[in-house]
PDB file of C-alpha atoms in Angstrom:
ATOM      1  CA  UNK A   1     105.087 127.883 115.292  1.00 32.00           C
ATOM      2  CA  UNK A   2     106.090 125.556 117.968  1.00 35.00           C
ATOM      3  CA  UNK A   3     107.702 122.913 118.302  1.00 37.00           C
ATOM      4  CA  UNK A   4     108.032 120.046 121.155  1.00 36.00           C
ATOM      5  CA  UNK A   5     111.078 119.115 122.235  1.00 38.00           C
ATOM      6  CA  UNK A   6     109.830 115.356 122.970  1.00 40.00           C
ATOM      7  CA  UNK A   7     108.731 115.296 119.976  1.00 39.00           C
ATOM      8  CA  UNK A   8     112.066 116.260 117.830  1.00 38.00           C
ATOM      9  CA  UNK A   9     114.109 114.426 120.584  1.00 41.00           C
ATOM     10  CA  UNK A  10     111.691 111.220 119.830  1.00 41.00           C
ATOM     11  CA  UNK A  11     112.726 111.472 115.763  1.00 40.00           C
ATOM     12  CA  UNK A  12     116.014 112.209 116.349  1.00 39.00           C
ATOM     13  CA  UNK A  13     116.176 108.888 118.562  1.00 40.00           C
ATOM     14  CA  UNK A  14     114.647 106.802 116.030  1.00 41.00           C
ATOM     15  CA  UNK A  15     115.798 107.660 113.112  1.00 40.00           C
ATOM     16  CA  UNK A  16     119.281 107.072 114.777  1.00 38.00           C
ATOM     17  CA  UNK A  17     118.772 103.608 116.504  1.00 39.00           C
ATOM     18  CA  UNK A  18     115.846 102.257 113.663  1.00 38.00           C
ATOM     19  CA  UNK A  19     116.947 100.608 110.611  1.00 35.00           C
ATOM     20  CA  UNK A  20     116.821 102.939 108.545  1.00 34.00           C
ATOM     21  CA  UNK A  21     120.553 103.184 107.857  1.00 32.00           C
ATOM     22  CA  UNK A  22     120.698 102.419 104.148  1.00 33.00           C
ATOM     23  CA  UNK A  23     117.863 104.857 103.701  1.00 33.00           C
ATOM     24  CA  UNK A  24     117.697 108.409 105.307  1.00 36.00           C
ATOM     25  CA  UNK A  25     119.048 107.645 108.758  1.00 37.00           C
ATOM     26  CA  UNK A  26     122.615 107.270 107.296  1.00 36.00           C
ATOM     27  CA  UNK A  27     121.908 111.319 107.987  1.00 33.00           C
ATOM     28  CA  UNK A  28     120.606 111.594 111.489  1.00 34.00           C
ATOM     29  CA  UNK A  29     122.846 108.724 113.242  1.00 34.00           C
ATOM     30  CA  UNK A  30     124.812 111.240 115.301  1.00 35.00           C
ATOM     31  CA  UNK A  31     123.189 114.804 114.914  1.00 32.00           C
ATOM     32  CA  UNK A  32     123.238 115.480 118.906  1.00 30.00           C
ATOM     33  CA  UNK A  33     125.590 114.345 121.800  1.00 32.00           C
ATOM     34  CA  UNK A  34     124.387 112.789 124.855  1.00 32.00           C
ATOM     35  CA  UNK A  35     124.537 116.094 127.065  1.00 36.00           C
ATOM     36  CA  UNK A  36     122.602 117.962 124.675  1.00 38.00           C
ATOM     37  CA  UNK A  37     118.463 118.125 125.476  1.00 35.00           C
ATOM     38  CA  UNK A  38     115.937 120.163 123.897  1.00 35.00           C
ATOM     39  CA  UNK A  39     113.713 122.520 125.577  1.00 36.00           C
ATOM     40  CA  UNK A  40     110.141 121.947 126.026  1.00 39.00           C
ATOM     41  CA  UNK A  41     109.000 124.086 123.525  1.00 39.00           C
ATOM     42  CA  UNK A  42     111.308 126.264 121.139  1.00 44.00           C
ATOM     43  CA  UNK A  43     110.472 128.203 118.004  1.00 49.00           C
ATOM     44  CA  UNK A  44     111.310 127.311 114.637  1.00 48.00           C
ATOM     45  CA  UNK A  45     113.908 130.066 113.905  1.00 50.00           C
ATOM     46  CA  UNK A  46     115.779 129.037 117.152  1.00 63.00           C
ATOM     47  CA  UNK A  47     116.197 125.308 116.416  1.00 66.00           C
ATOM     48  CA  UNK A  48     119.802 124.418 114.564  1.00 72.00           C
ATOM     49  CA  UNK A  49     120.275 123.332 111.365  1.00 75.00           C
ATOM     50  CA  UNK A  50     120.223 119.463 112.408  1.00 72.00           C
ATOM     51  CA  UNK A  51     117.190 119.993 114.274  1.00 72.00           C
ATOM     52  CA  UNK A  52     115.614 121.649 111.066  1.00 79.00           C
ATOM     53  CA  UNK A  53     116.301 118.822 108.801  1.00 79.00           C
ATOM     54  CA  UNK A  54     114.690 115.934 110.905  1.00 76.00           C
ATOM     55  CA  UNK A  55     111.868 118.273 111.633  1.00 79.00           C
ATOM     56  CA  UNK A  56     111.925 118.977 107.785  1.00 85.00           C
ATOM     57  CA  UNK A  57     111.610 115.056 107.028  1.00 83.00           C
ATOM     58  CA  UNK A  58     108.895 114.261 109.173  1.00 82.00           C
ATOM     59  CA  UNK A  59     107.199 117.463 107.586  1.00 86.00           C
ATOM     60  CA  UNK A  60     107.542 116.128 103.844  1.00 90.00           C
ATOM     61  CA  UNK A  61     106.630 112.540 104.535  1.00 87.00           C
ATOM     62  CA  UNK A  62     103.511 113.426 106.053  1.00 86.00           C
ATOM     63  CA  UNK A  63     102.493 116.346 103.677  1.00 89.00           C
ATOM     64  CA  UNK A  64     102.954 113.577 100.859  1.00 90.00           C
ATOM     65  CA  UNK A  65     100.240 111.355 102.348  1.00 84.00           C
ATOM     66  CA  UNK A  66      97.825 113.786 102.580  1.00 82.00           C
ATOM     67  CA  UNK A  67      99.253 115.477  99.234  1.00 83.00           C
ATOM     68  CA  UNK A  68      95.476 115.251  97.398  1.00 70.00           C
ATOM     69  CA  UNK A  69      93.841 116.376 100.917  1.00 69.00           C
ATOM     70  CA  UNK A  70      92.055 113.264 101.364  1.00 66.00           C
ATOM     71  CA  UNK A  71      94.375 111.597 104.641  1.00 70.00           C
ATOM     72  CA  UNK A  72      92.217 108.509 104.525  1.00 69.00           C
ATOM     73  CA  UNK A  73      92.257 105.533 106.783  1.00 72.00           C
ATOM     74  CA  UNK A  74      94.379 103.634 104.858  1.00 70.00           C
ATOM     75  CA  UNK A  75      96.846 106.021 103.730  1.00 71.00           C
ATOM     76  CA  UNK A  76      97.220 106.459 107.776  1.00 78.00           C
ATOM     77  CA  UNK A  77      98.291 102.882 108.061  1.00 81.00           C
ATOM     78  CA  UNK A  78     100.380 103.204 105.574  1.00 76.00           C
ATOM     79  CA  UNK A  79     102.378 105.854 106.786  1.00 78.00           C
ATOM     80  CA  UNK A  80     102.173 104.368 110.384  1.00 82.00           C
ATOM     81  CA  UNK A  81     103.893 101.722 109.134  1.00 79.00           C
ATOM     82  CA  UNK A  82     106.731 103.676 107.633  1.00 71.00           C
ATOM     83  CA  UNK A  83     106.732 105.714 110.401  1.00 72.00           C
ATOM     84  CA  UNK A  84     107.137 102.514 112.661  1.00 74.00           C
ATOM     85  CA  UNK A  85     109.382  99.775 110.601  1.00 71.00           C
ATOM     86  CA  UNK A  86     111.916 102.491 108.129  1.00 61.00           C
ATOM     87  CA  UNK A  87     112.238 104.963 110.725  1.00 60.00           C
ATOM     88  CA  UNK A  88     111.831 103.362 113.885  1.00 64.00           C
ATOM     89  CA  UNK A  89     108.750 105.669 115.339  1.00 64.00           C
ATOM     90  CA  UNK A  90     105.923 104.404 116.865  1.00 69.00           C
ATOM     91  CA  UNK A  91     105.107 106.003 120.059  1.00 68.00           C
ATOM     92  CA  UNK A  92     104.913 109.625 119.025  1.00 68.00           C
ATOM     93  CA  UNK A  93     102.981 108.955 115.475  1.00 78.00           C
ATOM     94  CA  UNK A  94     100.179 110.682 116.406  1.00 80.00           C
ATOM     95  CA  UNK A  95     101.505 113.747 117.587  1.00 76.00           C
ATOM     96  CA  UNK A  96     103.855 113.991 114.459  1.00 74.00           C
ATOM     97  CA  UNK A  97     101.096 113.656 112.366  1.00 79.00           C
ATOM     98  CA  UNK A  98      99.122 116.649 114.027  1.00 79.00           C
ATOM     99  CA  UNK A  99     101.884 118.747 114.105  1.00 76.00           C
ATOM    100  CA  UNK A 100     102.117 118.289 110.102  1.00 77.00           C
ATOM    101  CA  UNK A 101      98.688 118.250 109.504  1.00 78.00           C
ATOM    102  CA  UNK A 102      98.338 121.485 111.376  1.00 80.00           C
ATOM    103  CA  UNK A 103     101.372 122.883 109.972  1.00 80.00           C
ATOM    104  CA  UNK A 104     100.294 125.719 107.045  1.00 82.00           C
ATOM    105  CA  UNK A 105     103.279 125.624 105.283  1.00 86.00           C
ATOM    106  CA  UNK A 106     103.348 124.256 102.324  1.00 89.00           C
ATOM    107  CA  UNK A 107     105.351 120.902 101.063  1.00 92.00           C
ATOM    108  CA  UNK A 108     108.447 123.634  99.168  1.00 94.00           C
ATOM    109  CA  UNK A 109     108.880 125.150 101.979  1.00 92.00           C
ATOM    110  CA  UNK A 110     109.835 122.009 103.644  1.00 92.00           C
ATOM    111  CA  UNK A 111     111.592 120.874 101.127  1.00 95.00           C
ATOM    112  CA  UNK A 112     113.804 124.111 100.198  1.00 94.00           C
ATOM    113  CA  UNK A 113     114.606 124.306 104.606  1.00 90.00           C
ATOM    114  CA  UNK A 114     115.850 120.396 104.192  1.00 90.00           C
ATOM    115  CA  UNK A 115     118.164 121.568 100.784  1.00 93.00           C
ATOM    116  CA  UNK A 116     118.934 124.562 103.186  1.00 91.00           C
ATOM    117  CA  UNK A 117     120.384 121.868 105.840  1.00 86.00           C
ATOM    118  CA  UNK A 118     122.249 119.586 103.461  1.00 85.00           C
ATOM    119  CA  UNK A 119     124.219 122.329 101.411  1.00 86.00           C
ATOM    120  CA  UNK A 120     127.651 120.538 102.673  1.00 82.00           C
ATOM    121  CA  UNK A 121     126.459 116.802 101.726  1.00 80.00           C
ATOM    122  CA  UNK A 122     124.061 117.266  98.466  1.00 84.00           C
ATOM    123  CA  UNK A 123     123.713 113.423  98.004  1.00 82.00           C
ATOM    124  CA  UNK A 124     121.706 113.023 101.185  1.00 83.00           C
ATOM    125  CA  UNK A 125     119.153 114.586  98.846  1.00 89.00           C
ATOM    126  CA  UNK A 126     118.870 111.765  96.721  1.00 88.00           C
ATOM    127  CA  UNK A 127     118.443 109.861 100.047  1.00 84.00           C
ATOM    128  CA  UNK A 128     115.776 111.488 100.704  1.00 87.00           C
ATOM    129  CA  UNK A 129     113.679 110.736  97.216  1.00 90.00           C
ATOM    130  CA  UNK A 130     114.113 107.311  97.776  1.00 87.00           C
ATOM    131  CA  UNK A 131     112.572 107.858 101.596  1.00 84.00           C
ATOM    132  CA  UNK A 132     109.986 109.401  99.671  1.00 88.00           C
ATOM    133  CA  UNK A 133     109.216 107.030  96.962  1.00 88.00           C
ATOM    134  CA  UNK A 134     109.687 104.393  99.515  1.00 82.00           C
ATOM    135  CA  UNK A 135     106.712 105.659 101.118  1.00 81.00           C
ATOM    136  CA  UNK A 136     104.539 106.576  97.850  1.00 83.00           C
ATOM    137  CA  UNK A 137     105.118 103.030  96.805  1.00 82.00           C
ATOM    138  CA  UNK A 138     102.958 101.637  99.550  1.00 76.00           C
ATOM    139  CA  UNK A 139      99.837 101.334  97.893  1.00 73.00           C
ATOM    140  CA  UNK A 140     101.752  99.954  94.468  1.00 73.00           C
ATOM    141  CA  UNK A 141     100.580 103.449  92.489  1.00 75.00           C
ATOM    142  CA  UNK A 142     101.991 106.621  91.946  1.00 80.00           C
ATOM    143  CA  UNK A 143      98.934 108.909  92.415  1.00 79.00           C
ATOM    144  CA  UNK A 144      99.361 111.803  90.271  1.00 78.00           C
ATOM    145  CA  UNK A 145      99.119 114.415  92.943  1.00 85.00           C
ATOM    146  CA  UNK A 146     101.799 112.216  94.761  1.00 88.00           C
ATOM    147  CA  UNK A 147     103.642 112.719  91.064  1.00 87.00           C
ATOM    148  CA  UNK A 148     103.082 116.796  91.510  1.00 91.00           C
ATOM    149  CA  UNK A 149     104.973 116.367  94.909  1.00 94.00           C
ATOM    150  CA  UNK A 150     107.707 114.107  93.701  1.00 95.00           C
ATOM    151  CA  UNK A 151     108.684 116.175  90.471  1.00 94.00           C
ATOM    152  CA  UNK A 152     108.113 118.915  92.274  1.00 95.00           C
ATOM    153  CA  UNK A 153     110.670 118.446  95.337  1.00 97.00           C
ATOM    154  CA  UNK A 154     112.897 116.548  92.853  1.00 97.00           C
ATOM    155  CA  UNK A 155     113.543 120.330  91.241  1.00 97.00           C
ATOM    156  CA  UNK A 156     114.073 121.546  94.128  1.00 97.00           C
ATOM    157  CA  UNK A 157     116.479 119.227  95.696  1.00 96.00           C
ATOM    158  CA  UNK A 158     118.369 119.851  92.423  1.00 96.00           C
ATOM    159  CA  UNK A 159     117.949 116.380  90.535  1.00 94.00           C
ATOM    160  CA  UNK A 160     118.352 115.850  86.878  1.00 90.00           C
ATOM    161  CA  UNK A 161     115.048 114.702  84.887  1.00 87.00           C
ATOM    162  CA  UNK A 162     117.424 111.409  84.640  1.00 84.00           C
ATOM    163  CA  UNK A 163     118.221 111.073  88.143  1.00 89.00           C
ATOM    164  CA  UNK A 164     114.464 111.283  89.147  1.00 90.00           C
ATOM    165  CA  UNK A 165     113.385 109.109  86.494  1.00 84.00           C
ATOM    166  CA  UNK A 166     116.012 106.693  87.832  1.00 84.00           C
ATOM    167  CA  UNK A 167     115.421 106.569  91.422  1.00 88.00           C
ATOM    168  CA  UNK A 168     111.221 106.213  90.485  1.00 88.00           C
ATOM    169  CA  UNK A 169     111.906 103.328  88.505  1.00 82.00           C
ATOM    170  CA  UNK A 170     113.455 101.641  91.096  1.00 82.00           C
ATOM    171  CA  UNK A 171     110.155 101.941  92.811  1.00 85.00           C
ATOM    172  CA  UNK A 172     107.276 101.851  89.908  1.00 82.00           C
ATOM    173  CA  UNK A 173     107.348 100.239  87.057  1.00 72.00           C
ATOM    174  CA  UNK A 174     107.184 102.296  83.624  1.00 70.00           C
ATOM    175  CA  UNK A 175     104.279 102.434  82.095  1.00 72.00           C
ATOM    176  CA  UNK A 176     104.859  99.962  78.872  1.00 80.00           C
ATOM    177  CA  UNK A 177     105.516  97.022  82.012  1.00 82.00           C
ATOM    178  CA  UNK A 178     102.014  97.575  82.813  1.00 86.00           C
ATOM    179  CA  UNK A 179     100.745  96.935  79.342  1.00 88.00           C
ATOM    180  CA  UNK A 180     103.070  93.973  78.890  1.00 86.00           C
ATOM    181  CA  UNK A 181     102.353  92.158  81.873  1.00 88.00           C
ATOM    182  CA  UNK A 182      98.318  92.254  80.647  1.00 90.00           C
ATOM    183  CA  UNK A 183      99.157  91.585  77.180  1.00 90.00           C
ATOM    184  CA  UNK A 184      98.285  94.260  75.559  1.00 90.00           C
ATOM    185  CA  UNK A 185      99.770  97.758  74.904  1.00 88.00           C
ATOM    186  CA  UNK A 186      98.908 101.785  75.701  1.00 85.00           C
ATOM    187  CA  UNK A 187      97.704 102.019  72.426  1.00 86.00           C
ATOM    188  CA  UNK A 188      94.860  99.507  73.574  1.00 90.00           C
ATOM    189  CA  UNK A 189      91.141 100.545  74.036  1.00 92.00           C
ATOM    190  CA  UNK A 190      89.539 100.939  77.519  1.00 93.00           C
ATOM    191  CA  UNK A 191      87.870  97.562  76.902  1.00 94.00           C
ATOM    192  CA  UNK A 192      90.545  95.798  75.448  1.00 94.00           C
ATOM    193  CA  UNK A 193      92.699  96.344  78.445  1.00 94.00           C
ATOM    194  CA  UNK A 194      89.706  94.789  80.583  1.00 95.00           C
ATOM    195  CA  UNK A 195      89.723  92.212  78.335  1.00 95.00           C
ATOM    196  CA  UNK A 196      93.409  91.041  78.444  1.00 93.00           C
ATOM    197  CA  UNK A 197      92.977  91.838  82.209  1.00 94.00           C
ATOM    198  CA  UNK A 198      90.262  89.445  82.077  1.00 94.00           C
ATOM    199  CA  UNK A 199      92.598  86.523  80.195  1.00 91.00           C
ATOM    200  CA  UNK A 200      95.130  87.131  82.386  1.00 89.00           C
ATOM    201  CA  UNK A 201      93.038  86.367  85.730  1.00 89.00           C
ATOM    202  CA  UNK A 202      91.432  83.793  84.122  1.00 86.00           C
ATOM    203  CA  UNK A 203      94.747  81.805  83.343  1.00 83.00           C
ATOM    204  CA  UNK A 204      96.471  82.938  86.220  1.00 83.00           C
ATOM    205  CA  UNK A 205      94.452  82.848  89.388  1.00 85.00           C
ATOM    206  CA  UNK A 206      95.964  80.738  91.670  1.00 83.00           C
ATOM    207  CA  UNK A 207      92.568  79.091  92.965  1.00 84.00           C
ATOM    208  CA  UNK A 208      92.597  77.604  89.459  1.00 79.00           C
ATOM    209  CA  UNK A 209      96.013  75.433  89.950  1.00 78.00           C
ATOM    210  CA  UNK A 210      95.600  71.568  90.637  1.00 76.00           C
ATOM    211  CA  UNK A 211      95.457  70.119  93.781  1.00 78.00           C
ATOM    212  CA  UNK A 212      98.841  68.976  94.583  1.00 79.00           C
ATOM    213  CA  UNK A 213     101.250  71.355  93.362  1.00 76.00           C
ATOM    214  CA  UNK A 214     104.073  72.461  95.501  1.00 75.00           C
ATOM    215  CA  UNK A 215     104.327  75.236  97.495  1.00 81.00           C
ATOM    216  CA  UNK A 216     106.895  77.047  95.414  1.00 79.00           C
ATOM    217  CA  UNK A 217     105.307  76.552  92.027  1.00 79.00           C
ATOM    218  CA  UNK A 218     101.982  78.043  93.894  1.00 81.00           C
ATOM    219  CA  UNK A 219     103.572  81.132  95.606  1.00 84.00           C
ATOM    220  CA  UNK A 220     105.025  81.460  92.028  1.00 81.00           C
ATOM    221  CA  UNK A 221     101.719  81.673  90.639  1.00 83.00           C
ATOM    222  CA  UNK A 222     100.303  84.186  93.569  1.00 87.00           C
ATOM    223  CA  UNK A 223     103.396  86.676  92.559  1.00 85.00           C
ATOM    224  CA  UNK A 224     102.292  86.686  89.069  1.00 86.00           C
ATOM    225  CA  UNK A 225      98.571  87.328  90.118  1.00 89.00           C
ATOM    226  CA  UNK A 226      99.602  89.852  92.163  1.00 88.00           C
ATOM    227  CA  UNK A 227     101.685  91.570  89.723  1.00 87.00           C
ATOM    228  CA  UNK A 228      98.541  91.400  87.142  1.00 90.00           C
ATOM    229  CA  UNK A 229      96.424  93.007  89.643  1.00 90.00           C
ATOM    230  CA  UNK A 230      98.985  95.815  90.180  1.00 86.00           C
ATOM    231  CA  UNK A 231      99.575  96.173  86.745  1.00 87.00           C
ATOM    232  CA  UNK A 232      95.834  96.359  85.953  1.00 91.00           C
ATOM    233  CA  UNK A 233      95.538  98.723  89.437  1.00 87.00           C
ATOM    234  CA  UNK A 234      97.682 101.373  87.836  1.00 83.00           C
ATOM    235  CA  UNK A 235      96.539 101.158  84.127  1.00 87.00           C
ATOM    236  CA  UNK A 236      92.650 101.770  85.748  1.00 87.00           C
ATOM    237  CA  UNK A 237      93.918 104.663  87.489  1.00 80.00           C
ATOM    238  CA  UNK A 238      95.565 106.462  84.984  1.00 79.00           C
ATOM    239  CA  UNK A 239      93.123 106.031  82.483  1.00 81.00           C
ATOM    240  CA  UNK A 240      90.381 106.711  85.328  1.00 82.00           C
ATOM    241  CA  UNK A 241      87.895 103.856  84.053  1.00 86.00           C
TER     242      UNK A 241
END
């Protein structure tokens, strides 16, 4: 395979000038002086470590959205977004995206050549994960196919069960929240949930406040709904009802 040296050059120039510092850029701030330039094209096995582990991100980030081979239209915004406000890319999105989608790898691969590249500095690592989670946390739920790919990279960046379980709480709630936000608990039937979901919306809904209120007591109110939908979001999903 590959590769275009616009393309690489573009990543490596956003990553280092977006603002992504406290999350994986802290990595990719200084990988390449200003007299060095990339060829046109140049083959995997020929580009240098540093060059492999940007090309290595982009890969992983974009194999995660389209993790459960469905890459739909909103999962594209999503990652546009990302792609455009954490790591500073914008203008070559679409061409990063084909160049994943089109890759045949698969996501370990990816992840073992980005382990492969960060042998001197393990903790970038756990960088990484939170890039990741960062990303799968878009839509408010961790799909379980997104869970495959987390738990499944976490192994092989080397992370404890209590490291990973530490860095995804920081980014979904664990499951009991759910339940206790809606009033009721996992133990709870189907309909039960929907009924406490229900309750909840009923007292809650922010169209039902008086006239009058101020505006802090009413964006109060629209966090809370929001959190109830999420809650209820996730609880639907995993019980697939």
């Amino acid at each position: 395979m590959s590769w275009s040296g616009k393309i690489i050059g573009g990543v490596i120039g956003g990553f280092a000038g977006g603002p992504i510092g406290a999350a994986a850029g802290a990595f990719i701030g200084n990988l390449f002086d200003s007299e060095e330039r990339l060829p046109e094209q140049k083959e995997e096995e020929e580009l240098s470590p540093e060059q492999l582990r940007v090309v290595s991100i982009v890969m992983l980030l974009v194999k995660l959205s389209c993790i459960d081979n469905d890459f739909s239209v909103e999962e594209r915004v999503h990652l546009k977004v990302f792609f455009k406000e954490t790591l500073g890319l914008e203008e070559d999105f679409d061409d990063l995206v084909k160049m994943a989608l089109e890759d045949e790898e698969p996501f370990e691969k990816w992840a073992q050549v980005f382990v492969s590249t960060t042998e001197e500095d393990p903790s970038l690592r756990i960088t990484m994960m939170h890039a990741l989670f960062e990303l799968a946390a878009a839509d408010n739920i961790l799909h379980p196919a997104e869970e495959y790919f987390m738990t499944t990279v976490a192994g092989l960046f080397g992370l404890s069960d209590l490291e990973y379980e530490a860095i995804k709480n920081e980014y979904f709630l664990c499951n009991d929240e759910y339940y206790k936000i809606l009033g009721c608990t996992p133990e709870s039937s189907n309909a039960e949930v929907k009924a406490c979901y229900m309750q909840k919306v009923k007292e809650m809904h922010p169209d039902k406040l008086p006239a009058g209120l101020p505006a802090e007591i009413i964006k109060f109110a629209q966090e809370k709904f929001d959190e109830i939908q999420t809650a209820y979001n996730v609880i639907r999903q995993e019980r697939n009802f």
